[in-house]
Amino acid sequence: MNTNIFAHRGASGYAPENTMPAFQLAYEQGANGIETDVQLSKDGVPVLIHDETLKRTTNGTGYVKDYTVEELKQLDAGKWFSPKYAGITIVTLEQFLQWGKSKNLLFNIELKNDTINYEKLEQTVYDAVLKYNLLDQTIFSTFNAKSVERMNQIDPHAEVAFLTSSNKRHLLKDVINMGGNALHIHYRLLTERLVKKCKDLHIPLRVYTINRPQQMKRCYKLQCDGIFTDYPDIALTERKAFQSNE
């Protein structure tokens, strides 16, 4: 089994997260997929940014939801990472899908609605992915159980992953009951027993955020379905070395 390597917010170890340079670099490095985060602007446009607030990754302040997409586009989303990325802007989901539609990539779109309950986020994002005919290449993920339920109501056949860092006793049963069909866990929850349970139930198991070679090797050994990493090039090198030693 080949563990898929998802570039976490793009190749975010080398370029500003959730920006086109990070996505392009991940593609050039050979990542199997790209993970990104989506929220809604004041005027309801899906934009790719992890934090609910702008301060950490742009030169703006306040909440994403309080700015129109045109206002968000005026912000610098690259200089915080390195001066060479000054002038890089926030990416819309539409831009990202337009870029990705011709590429042999998987896409993991994390719905950032565990803190702010964006109305219609699920439907808006789903419609955009459907427009570009990328449903078969897309995984929707969220920490919000209600969001998993809403995605299941929109399309019970879409791949929807529940994200968690909590070690709950009946985790897989909970995922199934909320309508999810995949599980994305923090590395500290990874056990051989959980991997086996997921395989028995045909539930894809992916692990975040894997940046250390030893962690990568363990995920490959346990045959996890995927890992999320800031360094896809390192993960690919480690996977190749692991496969050659099998």
C-alpha positions as a Python dict, from the first residue, in 0.01 Angstrom:
ca = {
    (1, 'M'): (0, 0, 0),
    (2, 'N'): (123, 349, -89),
    (3, 'T'): (72, 612, 184),
    (4, 'N'): (-32, 934, 12),
    (5, 'I'): (165, 1246, 98),
    (6, 'F'): (-40, 1564, 136),
    (7, 'A'): (139, 1897, 146),
    (8, 'H'): (4, 2067, 458),
    (9, 'R'): (-117, 2413, 350),
    (10, 'G'): (108, 2353, 50),
    (11, 'A'): (481, 2308, 98),
    (12, 'S'): (449, 2536, 398),
    (13, 'G'): (793, 2457, 535),
    (14, 'Y'): (942, 2642, 238),
    (15, 'A'): (682, 2902, 133),
    (16, 'P'): (403, 3099, 302),
    (17, 'E'): (118, 2865, 391),
    (18, 'N'): (-198, 2851, 179),
    (19, 'T'): (-51, 3063, -101),
    (20, 'M'): (7, 2984, -466),
    (21, 'P'): (387, 2958, -426),
    (22, 'A'): (337, 2694, -154),
    (23, 'F'): (89, 2500, -368),
    (24, 'Q'): (304, 2519, -679),
    (25, 'L'): (615, 2407, -492),
    (26, 'A'): (427, 2110, -343),
    (27, 'Y'): (320, 2008, -692),
    (28, 'E'): (676, 2045, -826),
    (29, 'Q'): (816, 1842, -537),
    (30, 'G'): (582, 1556, -627),
    (31, 'A'): (325, 1558, -345),
    (32, 'N'): (28, 1327, -402),
    (33, 'G'): (-210, 1585, -263),
    (34, 'I'): (-250, 1931, -118),
    (35, 'E'): (-426, 2024, 205),
    (36, 'T'): (-570, 2370, 249),
    (37, 'D'): (-808, 2559, 476),
    (38, 'V'): (-1119, 2748, 370),
    (39, 'Q'): (-1324, 3024, 532),
    (40, 'L'): (-1577, 3274, 399),
    (41, 'S'): (-1524, 3643, 336),
    (42, 'K'): (-1782, 3902, 440),
    (43, 'D'): (-1944, 3871, 98),
    (44, 'G'): (-1953, 3491, 110),
    (45, 'V'): (-1650, 3408, -108),
    (46, 'P'): (-1443, 3103, 1),
    (47, 'V'): (-1084, 3207, 73),
    (48, 'L'): (-787, 2993, 176),
    (49, 'I'): (-651, 3086, 517),
    (50, 'H'): (-603, 2885, 836),
    (51, 'D'): (-662, 3133, 1117),
    (52, 'E'): (-994, 3305, 1177),
    (53, 'T'): (-795, 3625, 1223),
    (54, 'L'): (-556, 3789, 980),
    (55, 'K'): (-269, 3893, 1205),
    (56, 'R'): (-40, 3588, 1190),
    (57, 'T'): (-19, 3538, 813),
    (58, 'T'): (-100, 3879, 663),
    (59, 'N'): (-39, 4247, 731),
    (60, 'G'): (-405, 4285, 824),
    (61, 'T'): (-589, 4273, 1155),
    (62, 'G'): (-929, 4150, 1270),
    (63, 'Y'): (-1138, 3861, 1145),
    (64, 'V'): (-1147, 3718, 793),
    (65, 'K'): (-1527, 3723, 804),
    (66, 'D'): (-1535, 4102, 845),
    (67, 'Y'): (-1364, 4178, 512),
    (68, 'T'): (-1491, 4146, 157),
    (69, 'V'): (-1287, 3937, -83),
    (70, 'E'): (-1163, 4252, -257),
    (71, 'E'): (-1043, 4392, 75),
    (72, 'L'): (-873, 4063, 161),
    (73, 'K'): (-701, 4065, -177),
    (74, 'Q'): (-533, 4395, -88),
    (75, 'L'): (-344, 4233, 201),
    (76, 'D'): (10, 4096, 186),
    (77, 'A'): (8, 3724, 269),
    (78, 'G'): (374, 3649, 205),
    (79, 'K'): (608, 3902, 363),
    (80, 'W'): (556, 3759, 715),
    (81, 'F'): (729, 3441, 594),
    (82, 'S'): (1011, 3600, 396),
    (83, 'P'): (1074, 3934, 221),
    (84, 'K'): (1106, 3748, -110),
    (85, 'Y'): (736, 3664, -89),
    (86, 'A'): (624, 4023, -32),
    (87, 'G'): (315, 4104, -236),
    (88, 'I'): (173, 3751, -240),
    (89, 'T'): (-202, 3764, -186),
    (90, 'I'): (-469, 3553, -21),
    (91, 'V'): (-598, 3285, -258),
    (92, 'T'): (-966, 3222, -329),
    (93, 'L'): (-1094, 2866, -351),
    (94, 'E'): (-1191, 2938, -710),
    (95, 'Q'): (-832, 3032, -799),
    (96, 'F'): (-700, 2718, -630),
    (97, 'L'): (-942, 2485, -808),
    (98, 'Q'): (-879, 2657, -1140),
    (99, 'W'): (-506, 2592, -1089),
    (100, 'G'): (-555, 2236, -971),
    (101, 'K'): (-813, 2109, -1218),
    (102, 'S'): (-557, 1999, -1476),
    (103, 'K'): (-318, 1839, -1227),
    (104, 'N'): (-302, 1481, -1108),
    (105, 'L'): (-346, 1573, -743),
    (106, 'L'): (-568, 1489, -449),
    (107, 'F'): (-719, 1782, -260),
    (108, 'N'): (-801, 1797, 109),
    (109, 'I'): (-1015, 2099, 186),
    (110, 'E'): (-1051, 2167, 556),
    (111, 'L'): (-1368, 2353, 644),
    (112, 'K'): (-1262, 2602, 912),
    (113, 'N'): (-1590, 2620, 1100),
    (114, 'D'): (-1501, 2481, 1441),
    (115, 'T'): (-1464, 2831, 1589),
    (116, 'I'): (-1687, 3040, 1362),
    (117, 'N'): (-2001, 2875, 1229),
    (118, 'Y'): (-1998, 3006, 875),
    (119, 'E'): (-2346, 2978, 730),
    (120, 'K'): (-2353, 2781, 404),
    (121, 'L'): (-1978, 2711, 410),
    (122, 'E'): (-2031, 2342, 328),
    (123, 'Q'): (-2265, 2405, 36),
    (124, 'T'): (-2056, 2689, -104),
    (125, 'V'): (-1735, 2485, -100),
    (126, 'Y'): (-1907, 2172, -233),
    (127, 'D'): (-2058, 2367, -523),
    (128, 'A'): (-1717, 2509, -617),
    (129, 'V'): (-1556, 2164, -620),
    (130, 'L'): (-1849, 2026, -822),
    (131, 'K'): (-1815, 2312, -1073),
    (132, 'Y'): (-1459, 2204, -1151),
    (133, 'N'): (-1551, 1835, -1160),
    (134, 'L'): (-1305, 1755, -882),
    (135, 'L'): (-1525, 1562, -639),
    (136, 'D'): (-1344, 1234, -710),
    (137, 'Q'): (-1012, 1398, -615),
    (138, 'T'): (-1137, 1586, -310),
    (139, 'I'): (-1165, 1507, 60),
    (140, 'F'): (-1361, 1745, 281),
    (141, 'S'): (-1243, 1755, 643),
    (142, 'T'): (-1351, 1933, 959),
    (143, 'F'): (-1321, 1929, 1338),
    (144, 'N'): (-1693, 2015, 1356),
    (145, 'A'): (-1924, 1711, 1392),
    (146, 'K'): (-2224, 1914, 1277),
    (147, 'S'): (-2032, 2011, 965),
    (148, 'V'): (-1969, 1643, 890),
    (149, 'E'): (-2345, 1586, 919),
    (150, 'R'): (-2420, 1876, 686),
    (151, 'M'): (-2171, 1749, 426),
    (152, 'N'): (-2328, 1404, 444),
    (153, 'Q'): (-2669, 1557, 379),
    (154, 'I'): (-2534, 1746, 78),
    (155, 'D'): (-2369, 1439, -74),
    (156, 'P'): (-2354, 1104, 110),
    (157, 'H'): (-2104, 979, -147),
    (158, 'A'): (-1847, 1257, -95),
    (159, 'E'): (-1543, 1170, 115),
    (160, 'V'): (-1581, 1355, 443),
    (161, 'A'): (-1320, 1317, 716),
    (162, 'F'): (-1364, 1396, 1082),
    (163, 'L'): (-1056, 1569, 1222),
    (164, 'T'): (-959, 1512, 1583),
    (165, 'S'): (-681, 1533, 1837),
    (166, 'S'): (-898, 1378, 2112),
    (167, 'N'): (-866, 1013, 2208),
    (168, 'K'): (-1232, 917, 2243),
    (169, 'R'): (-1330, 563, 2334),
    (170, 'H'): (-1588, 519, 2058),
    (171, 'L'): (-1422, 740, 1799),
    (172, 'L'): (-1495, 531, 1491),
    (173, 'K'): (-1854, 471, 1594),
    (174, 'D'): (-1895, 846, 1641),
    (175, 'V'): (-1750, 915, 1295),
    (176, 'I'): (-1991, 673, 1133),
    (177, 'N'): (-2289, 808, 1330),
    (178, 'M'): (-2219, 1166, 1225),
    (179, 'G'): (-2200, 1060, 859),
    (180, 'G'): (-1825, 1067, 811),
    (181, 'N'): (-1638, 808, 605),
    (182, 'A'): (-1274, 896, 683),
    (183, 'L'): (-1070, 987, 990),
    (184, 'H'): (-784, 1233, 1023),
    (185, 'I'): (-596, 1219, 1353),
    (186, 'H'): (-315, 1391, 1538),
    (187, 'Y'): (-2, 1177, 1533),
    (188, 'R'): (-18, 1106, 1908),
    (189, 'L'): (-342, 910, 1855),
    (190, 'L'): (-183, 673, 1604),
    (191, 'T'): (-181, 310, 1715),
    (192, 'E'): (-163, -21, 1535),
    (193, 'R'): (-501, -110, 1682),
    (194, 'L'): (-668, 201, 1540),
    (195, 'V'): (-516, 137, 1198),
    (196, 'K'): (-655, -218, 1201),
    (197, 'K'): (-1002, -102, 1310),
    (198, 'C'): (-1009, 157, 1030),
    (199, 'K'): (-905, -102, 772),
    (200, 'D'): (-1170, -346, 896),
    (201, 'L'): (-1435, -75, 855),
    (202, 'H'): (-1289, 54, 525),
    (203, 'I'): (-1237, 399, 677),
    (204, 'P'): (-932, 582, 536),
    (205, 'L'): (-698, 696, 814),
    (206, 'R'): (-467, 994, 763),
    (207, 'V'): (-233, 1154, 1014),
    (208, 'Y'): (-126, 1516, 1081),
    (209, 'T'): (118, 1696, 1098),
    (210, 'I'): (413, 1468, 1019),
    (211, 'N'): (742, 1654, 981),
    (212, 'R'): (995, 1419, 1141),
    (213, 'P'): (1146, 1131, 941),
    (214, 'Q'): (1089, 884, 1225),
    (215, 'Q'): (720, 971, 1237),
    (216, 'M'): (698, 938, 860),
    (217, 'K'): (857, 592, 872),
    (218, 'R'): (612, 477, 1139),
    (219, 'C'): (314, 594, 933),
    (220, 'Y'): (450, 407, 631),
    (221, 'K'): (511, 93, 837),
    (222, 'L'): (155, 99, 974),
    (223, 'Q'): (23, 158, 621),
    (224, 'C'): (-170, 473, 699),
    (225, 'D'): (-369, 599, 403),
    (226, 'G'): (-206, 939, 412),
    (227, 'I'): (4, 1189, 603),
    (228, 'F'): (-1, 1567, 610),
    (229, 'T'): (340, 1732, 613),
    (230, 'D'): (498, 2075, 572),
    (231, 'Y'): (790, 1906, 391),
    (232, 'P'): (658, 1687, 110),
    (233, 'D'): (1004, 1645, -43),
    (234, 'I'): (1140, 1489, 275),
    (235, 'A'): (832, 1268, 309),
    (236, 'L'): (876, 1146, -49),
    (237, 'T'): (1244, 1068, 8),
    (238, 'E'): (1161, 876, 325),
    (239, 'R'): (880, 685, 153),
    (240, 'K'): (1106, 584, -132),
    (241, 'A'): (1373, 465, 114),
    (242, 'F'): (1114, 272, 315),
    (243, 'Q'): (975, 101, 5),
    (244, 'S'): (1321, 3, -116),
    (245, 'N'): (1392, -163, 221),
    (246, 'E'): (1071, -366, 232),
}
